[in-house]
Amino acid sequence: MTDQENKDSAFNSIHTLINRWKDGTFGEILDDWRWIFSYSKKYKGAILLYTIMGMISTSLGLVSSVASKYLIDIVTGFQKSKLALLLIIMIGSSLFSLLIRSIINRTSARLSIYINNDIQADIFDKIIDADWIAVSNYSNGDILNRFNGDTSTVSSNAISWLPTIVIAVYNFIATFAVIWHYSRMMAVLAFVSAPFMLIMSKFLIRKQRDYQKKVREMNSNMMTFEVETFYNFDTIKSFGITRQYGRKMREWQAKYKDVSLTYNLFTIKTNIFMSVMGLLVQMISFLYCLWLLWNGAITYGTMTLFLTQRANLSSAFNNVIGIIPTFLNSSVSAHRIRELVELPKEVHLSGSSKIDEYVKSGFSVEMDKASFGYVENNEVIKNSDFIANPGEIVALVGPSGEGKTTMIRLILGLIRPQDGWLRIKASNGEYIEANADTRHLFSYVPQGNTILSGTIAENMRMVKEDATDEEIIEALKMGCAWDFVKKLPDGIDSVVRERGRGLSEGQAQRIAISRAILRDAPILLLDEATSALDVATERQVLRNIMQHRPNKTCIVTTHRPSVLSLCQRVYRVVDMQVTELSEEESSCMAMEF
């Protein structure tokens, strides 16, 4: 940021703080900073050292400036003694100050990384364990922006903000004291000139802010266009409209160019005006020094000291004022992070692990009189029953948007019924309501492509880190994926790109199903997971699962009637009701294929 932008930011921040004080929300900013300090307090020893070293560095800079004043006086004949000593003091203090500043930068970087990692790890754990509905209110882009951008803002200021205040105030006071020692009039002149430039810039703030807003809005619009273009790259190419999008890109570039150049011209004019005003202040100070020098009131060394320290005093004043935007920006970022950290947690029920000893005999999934709605008074599932037992394939059918995926979420414990219950039941009759701690009992294949960049083996080991190559190959065989994987140049070590690029949709689905089989959890959930498979492969996959894993409970959501003949029960999800179909109704649906 330029000096002008820093000053504008300072004025805007001061205005914001005043308004927050008036409307009674200033306490929220303090709460945000208490939260920030909760992370930085364990590094309080390092922060204290950081502050002391900063003050020492500032003091050494002043010592070097005073030493240079006396050296100038010696050279110009005003003083004859202590030349060697002054040279040693000036050079030594400068080098020592440089060393301390380097240590400060290194220390600040290390502490910033430590705090950034602390905050990110904490946020990550909180988001992963947050209530599914609460998290789903935030877009992925927003969460990533908070997780990376806001965390970086907080961590970079959590360590340095308080020391920066102390060092900046100390620098301002110490510099003023040095100038006051040699000339009170010059000290007053320097003190007045420091805020003068800041006050002058106030008149340019509104115009500058309007231009900045236009540039940012245009930049945001361009970014939205670019993201949407590349995300829908295949669709654009398929429609043969690449030239049309190339033309749109150039139109956006032209708009951005016009706005940016208009803002640039205003910035140039502003900088010229502020430079002239700065030159005027500097000239007044210089002429006053010349007058004092002409009358013998000061030496040439004192004049040099004053001119350099006047600039230093102005810089120190701007640093003190510049702390306010940092204070406010960190508070905003902290507040955005806290919104994620303070999301309600998932439900964890004690005793969930007690039924784990019955894994080998399998589990039933039972729902009784359950109702659920994402929005109050707008139910998706109402007063419905459902059951799936070990050794069974149970299907959920129905039109899109009627609640099949909601049923999967209820079964996984991502959401919980508002009325009734959904529970996981062991062979001995013990049961536990579906919650976050029963999710390890499931292998889940969601809709869409879930293949990540990396090798096929790495994709498989996502669910079982210690899986051997033989176990991976066995799972691929059961998922009808081995026939094409073994033909790849590197077999299971073949690399696939992001979102499974390089694989057909059917191949990606077979690997995803094989991965769920490798996990070998007692309950298998397939959410439209066989939609890209041909009928023969679909049926073979399901037969393999039930033949090799006879105690597995398999629940599938599907639009395809071809799988229904393999199912022990079929439930239709429509009009908020989950209703079991009779054998005759199931057979009729299967024959429709």
Coordinates of C-alpha atoms in Angstrom, one line a residue:
M1 CA 0.0 0.0 0.0
T2 CA 1.1 3.6 -0.7
D3 CA 1.5 6.2 2.1
Q4 CA -1.7 7.8 0.9
E5 CA -3.6 4.5 1.0
N6 CA -2.3 3.9 4.5
K7 CA -3.5 7.3 5.6
D8 CA -6.9 6.8 4.0
S9 CA -7.1 3.4 5.7
A10 CA -6.2 4.9 9.1
F11 CA -9.0 7.6 8.8
N12 CA -11.5 5.0 7.7
S13 CA -10.6 2.8 10.6
I14 CA -10.8 5.6 13.1
H15 CA -14.2 6.5 11.8
T16 CA -15.3 2.8 12.1
L17 CA -14.0 2.6 15.7
I18 CA -15.9 5.7 16.7
N19 CA -19.1 4.3 15.2
R20 CA -18.6 1.0 16.9
W21 CA -18.1 2.8 20.2
K22 CA -21.3 4.8 19.7
D23 CA -23.5 1.8 18.7
G24 CA -22.2 -0.3 21.6
T25 CA -20.4 -2.9 19.5
F26 CA -16.9 -1.9 20.3
G27 CA -16.9 -4.7 22.9
E28 CA -17.1 -7.3 20.0
I29 CA -13.7 -6.0 18.8
L30 CA -12.2 -6.5 22.2
D31 CA -13.7 -10.0 22.4
D32 CA -12.1 -10.8 19.1
W33 CA -8.7 -9.6 20.3
R34 CA -9.1 -11.6 23.6
W35 CA -9.6 -14.6 21.3
I36 CA -6.4 -13.7 19.4
F37 CA -4.4 -13.3 22.6
S38 CA -5.6 -16.7 23.8
Y39 CA -3.3 -18.1 21.1
S40 CA -0.5 -15.7 21.5
K41 CA -0.3 -15.7 25.3
K42 CA 1.8 -18.9 25.4
Y43 CA 4.4 -17.0 23.5
K44 CA 4.4 -14.1 25.9
G45 CA 8.1 -14.5 26.7
A46 CA 9.0 -14.2 23.0
I47 CA 6.7 -11.3 22.6
L48 CA 8.3 -9.5 25.5
L49 CA 11.8 -10.2 24.0
Y50 CA 10.5 -9.0 20.6
T51 CA 9.3 -5.7 22.2
I52 CA 12.6 -5.1 24.1
M53 CA 14.7 -5.8 21.0
G54 CA 12.5 -3.4 19.0
M55 CA 13.0 -0.6 21.5
I56 CA 16.8 -1.3 21.6
S57 CA 16.9 -1.1 17.8
T58 CA 15.0 2.2 17.9
S59 CA 17.4 3.6 20.6
L60 CA 20.5 2.5 18.6
G61 CA 19.1 4.3 15.6
L62 CA 18.8 7.5 17.5
V63 CA 22.3 7.0 19.0
S64 CA 23.7 6.6 15.5
S65 CA 21.9 9.8 14.4
V66 CA 23.2 11.8 17.3
A67 CA 26.7 10.4 16.7
S68 CA 26.5 11.5 13.1
K69 CA 25.5 15.0 14.2
Y70 CA 28.7 15.4 16.2
L71 CA 30.7 13.9 13.4
I72 CA 29.3 16.5 11.0
D73 CA 30.2 19.2 13.6
I74 CA 33.7 17.9 13.8
V75 CA 34.1 17.9 10.0
T76 CA 32.7 21.4 9.7
G77 CA 35.0 22.7 12.4
F78 CA 32.6 23.2 15.2
Q79 CA 34.1 20.5 17.4
K80 CA 37.6 18.9 17.4
S81 CA 37.6 16.0 19.9
K82 CA 36.4 12.4 20.1
L83 CA 36.3 11.8 16.3
A84 CA 37.4 8.1 16.6
L85 CA 34.9 7.4 19.5
L86 CA 32.0 8.9 17.6
L87 CA 32.9 6.9 14.5
I88 CA 32.9 3.7 16.5
I89 CA 29.6 4.7 18.2
M90 CA 27.9 5.5 14.9
I91 CA 29.1 2.4 13.0
G92 CA 28.7 0.1 15.9
S93 CA 25.2 1.2 16.8
S94 CA 24.2 1.0 13.1
L95 CA 25.5 -2.5 12.7
F96 CA 24.1 -3.7 16.0
S97 CA 20.7 -2.2 15.1
L98 CA 20.8 -4.0 11.8
L99 CA 21.6 -7.3 13.6
I100 CA 18.7 -6.8 16.1
R101 CA 16.3 -5.9 13.2
S102 CA 17.3 -9.2 11.5
I103 CA 16.7 -11.2 14.7
I104 CA 13.3 -9.4 15.1
N105 CA 12.3 -10.3 11.6
R106 CA 13.4 -14.0 12.1
T107 CA 11.6 -14.2 15.4
S108 CA 8.5 -12.6 14.1
A109 CA 8.4 -15.0 11.1
R110 CA 8.8 -18.1 13.4
L111 CA 6.2 -17.0 15.9
S112 CA 3.7 -16.1 13.1
I113 CA 4.1 -19.5 11.6
Y114 CA 3.6 -21.2 15.0
I115 CA 0.5 -19.2 15.7
N116 CA -0.8 -19.7 12.2
N117 CA -0.4 -23.5 12.6
D118 CA -2.0 -23.4 16.0
I119 CA -5.1 -21.5 14.8
Q120 CA -5.4 -23.6 11.5
A121 CA -5.1 -26.9 13.4
D122 CA -7.8 -25.7 15.9
I123 CA -10.1 -24.5 13.1
F124 CA -9.6 -27.7 11.1
D125 CA -10.5 -29.9 14.1
K126 CA -13.6 -27.7 14.9
I127 CA -14.8 -27.6 11.3
I128 CA -14.4 -31.4 10.9
D129 CA -16.4 -31.9 14.1
A130 CA -19.0 -29.3 13.4
D131 CA -22.7 -30.0 12.9
W132 CA -23.2 -30.8 9.2
I133 CA -26.2 -28.4 8.8
A134 CA -24.3 -25.6 10.4
V135 CA -21.2 -26.1 8.2
S136 CA -23.3 -26.4 5.0
N137 CA -24.5 -22.8 5.5
Y138 CA -21.0 -21.7 4.4
S139 CA -19.7 -22.2 0.9
N140 CA -16.5 -24.1 0.4
G141 CA -14.9 -21.0 -1.0
D142 CA -15.8 -18.9 2.0
I143 CA -14.5 -21.6 4.4
L144 CA -11.2 -21.8 2.5
N145 CA -10.9 -18.0 2.5
R146 CA -11.4 -17.9 6.3
F147 CA -9.2 -20.9 6.8
N148 CA -6.3 -19.4 4.8
G149 CA -6.7 -15.7 4.3
D150 CA -8.2 -14.7 7.7
T151 CA -6.0 -17.0 9.6
S152 CA -2.9 -15.5 7.9
T153 CA -4.1 -12.0 8.8
V154 CA -4.6 -12.9 12.4
S155 CA -1.4 -14.9 12.8
S156 CA 0.8 -12.2 11.2
N157 CA -0.6 -9.6 13.7
A158 CA -1.1 -11.7 16.8
I159 CA 2.6 -11.5 17.7
S160 CA 3.5 -8.1 16.3
W161 CA 0.5 -5.9 17.1
L162 CA 1.2 -5.2 20.7
P163 CA 5.0 -4.9 20.3
T164 CA 4.4 -2.6 17.3
I165 CA 2.3 -0.3 19.4
V166 CA 4.9 -0.1 22.2
I167 CA 7.8 0.3 19.7
A168 CA 6.0 2.9 17.6
V169 CA 5.0 5.0 20.6
Y170 CA 8.5 4.7 22.1
N171 CA 10.0 5.7 18.8
F172 CA 7.8 8.7 18.6
I173 CA 8.5 9.9 22.2
A174 CA 12.2 9.2 22.0
T175 CA 12.6 11.0 18.7
F176 CA 10.6 14.0 19.9
A177 CA 12.8 14.0 23.1
V178 CA 16.0 14.1 21.1
I179 CA 14.8 17.0 18.9
W180 CA 13.4 18.8 22.0
H181 CA 16.9 18.5 23.6
Y182 CA 18.5 20.5 20.9
S183 CA 15.7 22.9 19.9
R184 CA 12.2 23.2 21.5
M185 CA 11.0 25.3 18.6
M186 CA 12.1 22.6 16.1
A187 CA 10.5 19.9 18.2
V188 CA 7.2 21.8 18.1
L189 CA 7.5 22.3 14.3
A190 CA 8.3 18.6 13.7
F191 CA 5.4 17.6 16.0
V192 CA 2.9 19.8 14.2
S193 CA 4.1 18.8 10.7
A194 CA 3.6 15.1 11.5
P195 CA -0.3 15.1 11.7
F196 CA -0.5 18.0 9.2
M197 CA -0.1 15.7 6.2
L198 CA -2.5 13.2 7.6
I199 CA -5.2 15.9 8.1
M200 CA -4.6 17.2 4.5
S201 CA -5.2 13.7 3.1
K202 CA -8.6 13.5 4.8
F203 CA -10.2 15.5 2.0
L204 CA -9.2 13.0 -0.6
I205 CA -10.5 9.9 1.2
R206 CA -14.1 9.7 -0.1
K207 CA -13.0 10.0 -3.8
Q208 CA -10.2 7.5 -3.3
R209 CA -12.5 5.0 -1.6
D210 CA -15.1 5.2 -4.4
Y211 CA -12.4 4.4 -7.0
Q212 CA -11.0 1.6 -4.9
K213 CA -14.5 0.1 -4.6
K214 CA -15.1 0.2 -8.4
V215 CA -11.7 -1.4 -9.0
R216 CA -12.4 -4.2 -6.5
E217 CA -15.9 -4.8 -7.8
M218 CA -14.6 -5.1 -11.3
N219 CA -11.8 -7.4 -10.2
S220 CA -14.3 -9.6 -8.4
N221 CA -16.6 -9.7 -11.5
M222 CA -13.6 -10.7 -13.7
M223 CA -12.6 -13.4 -11.2
T224 CA -16.2 -14.8 -11.1
F225 CA -16.2 -15.0 -14.9
E226 CA -12.8 -16.7 -15.0
V227 CA -13.7 -19.3 -12.3
E228 CA -17.0 -20.1 -13.9
T229 CA -15.3 -20.4 -17.3
F230 CA -12.6 -22.9 -16.2
Y231 CA -15.0 -24.8 -13.9
N232 CA -17.4 -25.4 -16.9
F233 CA -14.6 -25.8 -19.4
D234 CA -15.9 -29.1 -20.8
T235 CA -19.4 -27.7 -21.3
I236 CA -18.1 -24.6 -23.1
K237 CA -16.0 -26.8 -25.4
S238 CA -18.8 -29.2 -26.0
F239 CA -21.2 -26.4 -27.1
G240 CA -18.5 -25.0 -29.4
I241 CA -18.7 -21.5 -27.8
T242 CA -15.0 -21.0 -27.0
R243 CA -14.8 -17.9 -29.3
Q244 CA -17.8 -16.4 -27.6
Y245 CA -16.2 -16.8 -24.2
G246 CA -12.9 -15.4 -25.6
R247 CA -14.8 -12.3 -26.7
K248 CA -16.5 -12.0 -23.3
M249 CA -13.0 -12.2 -21.7
R250 CA -11.8 -9.3 -23.8
E251 CA -14.9 -7.3 -22.9
W252 CA -14.2 -7.7 -19.2
Q253 CA -10.6 -6.8 -19.8
A254 CA -11.6 -3.6 -21.5
K255 CA -13.9 -2.6 -18.6
Y256 CA -11.2 -3.4 -16.1
K257 CA -8.7 -1.4 -18.1
D258 CA -11.0 1.7 -18.1
V259 CA -11.7 1.6 -14.4
S260 CA -8.1 0.9 -13.5
L261 CA -6.6 3.7 -15.6
T262 CA -9.2 6.2 -14.3
Y263 CA -8.2 5.2 -10.8
N264 CA -4.5 5.4 -11.7
L265 CA -4.9 9.0 -13.1
F266 CA -6.7 10.0 -9.9
T267 CA -3.8 8.4 -7.8
I268 CA -1.2 10.3 -9.8
K269 CA -3.0 13.6 -9.3
T270 CA -3.4 12.8 -5.6
N271 CA 0.2 11.9 -5.2
I272 CA 1.3 15.2 -7.0
F273 CA -0.9 17.2 -4.6
M274 CA 0.4 15.4 -1.5
S275 CA 4.0 15.6 -2.7
V276 CA 3.7 19.3 -3.2
M277 CA 2.2 19.7 0.3
G278 CA 5.0 17.5 1.7
L279 CA 7.6 19.5 -0.1
L280 CA 6.0 22.7 1.3
V281 CA 6.3 21.3 4.9
Q282 CA 9.8 20.1 4.2
M283 CA 10.8 23.5 2.7
I284 CA 9.4 25.4 5.7
S285 CA 11.4 23.2 8.0
F286 CA 14.5 23.6 5.9
L287 CA 14.3 27.4 5.7
Y288 CA 13.8 27.6 9.4
C289 CA 16.9 25.5 10.0
L290 CA 18.8 27.7 7.6
W291 CA 17.7 30.8 9.5
L292 CA 18.8 29.3 12.8
L293 CA 22.1 28.2 11.2
W294 CA 22.6 31.7 9.7
N295 CA 22.2 33.3 13.1
G296 CA 24.5 30.7 14.8
A297 CA 21.7 29.3 16.9
I298 CA 22.5 25.7 15.8
T299 CA 25.3 23.9 14.1
Y300 CA 25.2 22.2 10.7
G301 CA 25.2 18.8 12.5
T302 CA 22.1 19.9 14.5
M303 CA 20.4 21.0 11.4
T304 CA 21.0 17.6 9.7
L305 CA 19.8 15.8 12.8
F306 CA 16.7 17.8 12.9
L307 CA 15.8 17.3 9.2
T308 CA 16.3 13.5 9.4
Q309 CA 14.5 13.1 12.7
R310 CA 11.6 15.3 11.6
A311 CA 11.0 12.7 8.9
N312 CA 11.5 10.0 11.4
L313 CA 9.0 11.6 13.7
S314 CA 6.4 11.9 10.9
S315 CA 7.0 8.2 10.0
A316 CA 6.7 7.2 13.7
F317 CA 3.4 9.2 13.9
N318 CA 2.1 7.4 10.8
N319 CA 3.1 4.1 12.3
V320 CA 1.1 4.8 15.4
I321 CA -1.9 5.8 13.4
G322 CA -1.4 2.8 11.0
I323 CA -1.8 0.4 13.9
I324 CA -5.5 1.2 14.0
P325 CA -6.4 -0.4 10.6
T326 CA -4.3 -3.4 11.6
F327 CA -6.2 -3.6 14.9
L328 CA -9.5 -3.5 13.1
N329 CA -8.6 -5.8 10.2
S330 CA -7.4 -8.4 12.6
S331 CA -10.6 -8.1 14.6
V332 CA -12.7 -8.6 11.4
S333 CA -10.6 -11.7 10.5
A334 CA -10.7 -13.1 14.0
H335 CA -14.5 -12.6 14.1
R336 CA -14.9 -14.5 10.8
I337 CA -12.7 -17.4 12.1
R338 CA -14.6 -17.5 15.4
E339 CA -17.9 -17.9 13.5
L340 CA -16.5 -21.3 12.3
V341 CA -14.8 -22.2 15.5
E342 CA -18.0 -21.6 17.5
L343 CA -20.3 -23.6 15.2
P344 CA -22.2 -26.3 17.2
K345 CA -20.5 -29.6 17.4
E346 CA -21.7 -32.9 16.0
V347 CA -23.5 -35.2 18.4
H348 CA -21.3 -37.7 20.1
L349 CA -23.1 -40.3 22.2
S350 CA -21.3 -42.2 25.0
G351 CA -21.4 -45.9 24.6
S352 CA -21.1 -45.9 20.8
S353 CA -18.0 -48.1 21.0
K354 CA -19.8 -50.8 23.1
I355 CA -21.3 -52.4 20.0
D356 CA -18.1 -52.6 18.1
E357 CA -17.4 -56.1 19.3
Y358 CA -20.3 -57.4 17.2
V359 CA -18.9 -56.1 13.9
K360 CA -18.3 -59.6 12.5
S361 CA -22.0 -60.5 12.8
G362 CA -23.1 -57.3 11.2
F363 CA -25.6 -54.6 12.1
S364 CA -29.1 -53.6 11.3
V365 CA -30.2 -50.1 10.5
E366 CA -33.6 -49.3 11.9
M367 CA -35.7 -46.2 11.6
D368 CA -39.0 -45.7 13.5
K369 CA -41.5 -43.0 13.1
A370 CA -38.8 -40.6 12.1
S371 CA -39.3 -37.0 10.8
F372 CA -36.8 -34.5 9.6
G373 CA -36.7 -31.1 7.9
Y374 CA -33.8 -28.8 7.0
V375 CA -36.1 -25.8 7.6
E376 CA -38.6 -25.5 10.4
N377 CA -42.1 -26.5 9.4
N378 CA -40.9 -27.8 6.1
E379 CA -40.3 -31.6 6.5
V380 CA -38.5 -33.7 4.0
I381 CA -39.1 -37.0 5.8
K382 CA -42.2 -37.5 7.9
N383 CA -43.3 -40.2 10.3
S384 CA -41.4 -43.0 8.4
D385 CA -40.0 -46.4 9.1
F386 CA -37.1 -48.3 7.5
I387 CA -35.1 -51.4 8.2
A388 CA -32.0 -53.1 6.6
N389 CA -30.4 -56.2 8.1
P390 CA -27.1 -58.0 7.7
G391 CA -26.9 -60.0 4.5
E392 CA -29.5 -57.8 2.7
I393 CA -29.4 -55.4 -0.1
V394 CA -32.1 -52.8 0.5
A395 CA -33.0 -50.2 -2.1
L396 CA -34.2 -46.6 -1.7
V397 CA -36.0 -45.4 -4.9
G398 CA -37.9 -42.4 -5.8
P399 CA -37.8 -39.2 -7.8
S400 CA -34.9 -36.7 -7.5
G401 CA -35.2 -34.3 -4.6
E402 CA -37.7 -36.3 -2.6
G403 CA -35.4 -37.4 0.2
K404 CA -33.2 -40.3 -0.7
T405 CA -29.9 -38.5 0.0
T406 CA -31.5 -37.1 3.2
M407 CA -32.1 -40.7 4.3
I408 CA -28.4 -41.4 3.7
R409 CA -27.5 -38.5 5.9
L410 CA -29.8 -39.6 8.6
I411 CA -28.3 -43.1 8.5
L412 CA -24.8 -41.7 8.7
G413 CA -25.7 -39.5 11.6
L414 CA -24.8 -36.3 9.7
I415 CA -28.3 -35.1 10.6
R416 CA -30.7 -36.5 13.3
P417 CA -34.5 -36.9 13.3
Q418 CA -36.5 -34.2 15.0
D419 CA -39.0 -36.8 15.9
G420 CA -38.7 -40.6 16.1
W421 CA -35.3 -42.3 15.9
L422 CA -32.7 -44.0 13.7
R423 CA -30.4 -46.5 15.3
I424 CA -27.7 -49.0 14.6
K425 CA -28.6 -52.4 16.1
A426 CA -26.1 -55.2 16.9
S427 CA -26.9 -59.0 16.7
N428 CA -27.3 -59.2 20.5
G429 CA -30.1 -56.6 20.5
E430 CA -28.0 -53.7 21.8
Y431 CA -28.3 -50.5 19.8
I432 CA -27.1 -46.9 19.6
E433 CA -28.7 -43.9 17.9
A434 CA -26.8 -42.9 14.7
N435 CA -24.3 -40.2 15.6
A436 CA -20.7 -39.1 14.7
D437 CA -19.2 -42.0 16.6
T438 CA -21.1 -44.7 14.7
R439 CA -19.9 -43.5 11.3
H440 CA -16.9 -45.8 11.4
L441 CA -19.3 -48.7 10.9
F442 CA -20.0 -47.5 7.4
S443 CA -18.4 -47.6 3.9
Y444 CA -20.0 -44.8 1.8
V445 CA -19.9 -44.2 -1.9
P446 CA -21.5 -40.8 -2.6
Q447 CA -22.9 -39.5 -5.8
G448 CA -20.4 -37.9 -8.3
N449 CA -16.7 -38.4 -8.9
T450 CA -14.7 -38.8 -5.6
I451 CA -11.3 -39.8 -7.1
L452 CA -8.4 -37.6 -6.0
S453 CA -5.2 -36.8 -7.8
G454 CA -2.5 -39.4 -7.0
T455 CA -2.1 -43.1 -7.7
I456 CA -4.9 -45.6 -7.6
A457 CA -3.3 -47.3 -4.6
E458 CA -3.2 -43.9 -2.8
N459 CA -6.9 -43.4 -3.5
M460 CA -7.6 -46.9 -2.2
R461 CA -5.5 -46.4 1.0
M462 CA -7.5 -43.3 1.9
V463 CA -9.8 -45.6 3.9
K464 CA -7.2 -48.1 5.1
E465 CA -3.7 -46.7 5.3
D466 CA -2.0 -50.0 6.1
A467 CA -3.7 -52.0 3.2
T468 CA -1.4 -54.3 1.4
D469 CA -1.2 -54.5 -2.4
E470 CA -2.9 -57.9 -2.3
E471 CA -5.8 -56.5 -0.3
I472 CA -6.2 -53.6 -2.7
I473 CA -6.2 -55.9 -5.7
E474 CA -8.8 -58.2 -4.0
A475 CA -11.0 -55.2 -3.4
L476 CA -10.6 -54.0 -7.0
K477 CA -11.6 -57.5 -8.2
M478 CA -14.8 -57.4 -6.1
G479 CA -15.6 -53.9 -7.4
C480 CA -15.1 -55.1 -11.1
A481 CA -12.2 -52.6 -11.5
W482 CA -9.2 -55.0 -11.7
D483 CA -9.9 -55.9 -15.3
F484 CA -9.0 -52.4 -16.5
V485 CA -6.5 -51.4 -13.7
K486 CA -4.2 -54.4 -14.4
K487 CA -3.9 -53.2 -18.0
L488 CA -2.6 -49.8 -17.0
P489 CA 1.1 -49.2 -17.4
D490 CA 1.8 -49.2 -13.7
G491 CA -1.2 -51.1 -12.4
I492 CA -2.3 -49.9 -9.0
D493 CA 0.6 -47.4 -9.0
S494 CA -0.8 -45.7 -12.1
V495 CA -1.4 -42.0 -11.6
V496 CA -4.8 -40.4 -12.1
R497 CA -5.4 -36.7 -12.2
E498 CA -7.7 -34.5 -10.2
R499 CA -11.4 -35.7 -10.2
G500 CA -10.3 -38.9 -11.9
R501 CA -9.3 -37.3 -15.2
G502 CA -7.9 -40.0 -17.4
L503 CA -10.6 -42.5 -16.3
S504 CA -14.1 -42.9 -17.7
E505 CA -17.0 -42.2 -15.3
G506 CA -17.7 -45.9 -15.0
Q507 CA -14.1 -46.7 -14.2
A508 CA -14.0 -43.9 -11.5
Q509 CA -17.2 -45.4 -10.0
R510 CA -15.8 -48.9 -9.9
I511 CA -12.6 -47.6 -8.1
A512 CA -14.8 -45.7 -5.6
I513 CA -16.9 -48.8 -4.9
S514 CA -13.7 -50.9 -4.5
R515 CA -12.4 -48.4 -2.0
A516 CA -15.5 -48.8 0.0
I517 CA -15.1 -52.6 -0.1
L518 CA -11.5 -52.3 1.1
R519 CA -12.7 -50.4 4.1
D520 CA -14.7 -53.5 5.0
A521 CA -17.1 -51.7 7.3
P522 CA -20.3 -53.8 8.2
I523 CA -22.7 -51.3 6.5
L524 CA -22.3 -50.3 2.9
L525 CA -24.0 -47.2 1.5
L526 CA -24.2 -46.7 -2.2
D527 CA -25.8 -43.3 -3.2
E528 CA -26.4 -43.6 -6.9
A529 CA -22.9 -45.2 -7.0
T530 CA -23.7 -47.6 -9.9
S531 CA -25.3 -45.1 -12.2
A532 CA -22.4 -45.1 -14.7
L533 CA -22.1 -48.9 -14.8
D534 CA -23.7 -51.1 -17.3
V535 CA -26.4 -53.5 -16.0
A536 CA -24.2 -56.6 -16.1
T537 CA -21.4 -54.9 -14.2
E538 CA -23.8 -53.3 -11.7
R539 CA -25.3 -56.7 -10.9
Q540 CA -21.9 -58.4 -10.7
V541 CA -20.6 -55.8 -8.2
L542 CA -23.5 -56.3 -5.9
R543 CA -23.3 -60.1 -6.1
N544 CA -19.6 -60.0 -5.4
I545 CA -20.2 -57.9 -2.3
M546 CA -22.8 -60.1 -0.8
Q547 CA -21.0 -63.4 -1.8
H548 CA -17.7 -62.4 -0.2
R549 CA -19.1 -60.3 2.7
P550 CA -22.3 -62.2 3.7
N551 CA -22.9 -60.2 6.9
K552 CA -22.7 -56.9 5.2
T553 CA -25.7 -54.6 5.3
C554 CA -26.0 -53.0 1.8
I555 CA -28.2 -49.9 1.3
V556 CA -28.5 -48.4 -2.2
T557 CA -30.2 -45.4 -3.6
T558 CA -31.0 -45.7 -7.2
H559 CA -33.1 -44.5 -10.1
R560 CA -32.4 -47.7 -12.0
P561 CA -34.9 -50.6 -11.6
S562 CA -32.3 -53.2 -12.9
V563 CA -30.9 -53.6 -9.4
L564 CA -34.2 -54.1 -7.6
S565 CA -34.4 -57.9 -8.4
L566 CA -31.4 -58.4 -6.2
C567 CA -32.9 -56.5 -3.2
Q568 CA -34.6 -58.1 -0.3
R569 CA -36.6 -54.9 0.4
V570 CA -37.4 -51.8 -1.6
Y571 CA -38.5 -48.5 -0.1
R572 CA -40.0 -45.7 -2.1
V573 CA -39.2 -42.1 -0.9
V574 CA -41.9 -39.8 -2.2
D575 CA -44.2 -37.1 -0.7
M576 CA -42.2 -37.0 2.6
Q577 CA -42.9 -40.7 3.2
V578 CA -40.5 -43.7 3.2
T579 CA -42.8 -46.6 2.3
E580 CA -41.8 -50.3 1.8
L581 CA -43.0 -51.7 -1.5
S582 CA -44.6 -55.1 -1.7
E583 CA -42.8 -57.9 -3.6
E584 CA -45.2 -57.4 -6.5
E585 CA -44.6 -53.7 -6.7
S586 CA -40.8 -54.3 -6.6
S587 CA -41.1 -56.9 -9.3
C588 CA -43.1 -54.5 -11.5
M589 CA -40.5 -51.8 -11.1
A590 CA -37.7 -54.2 -11.9
M591 CA -39.4 -55.3 -15.1
E592 CA -39.7 -51.7 -16.3
F593 CA -36.0 -51.8 -17.3

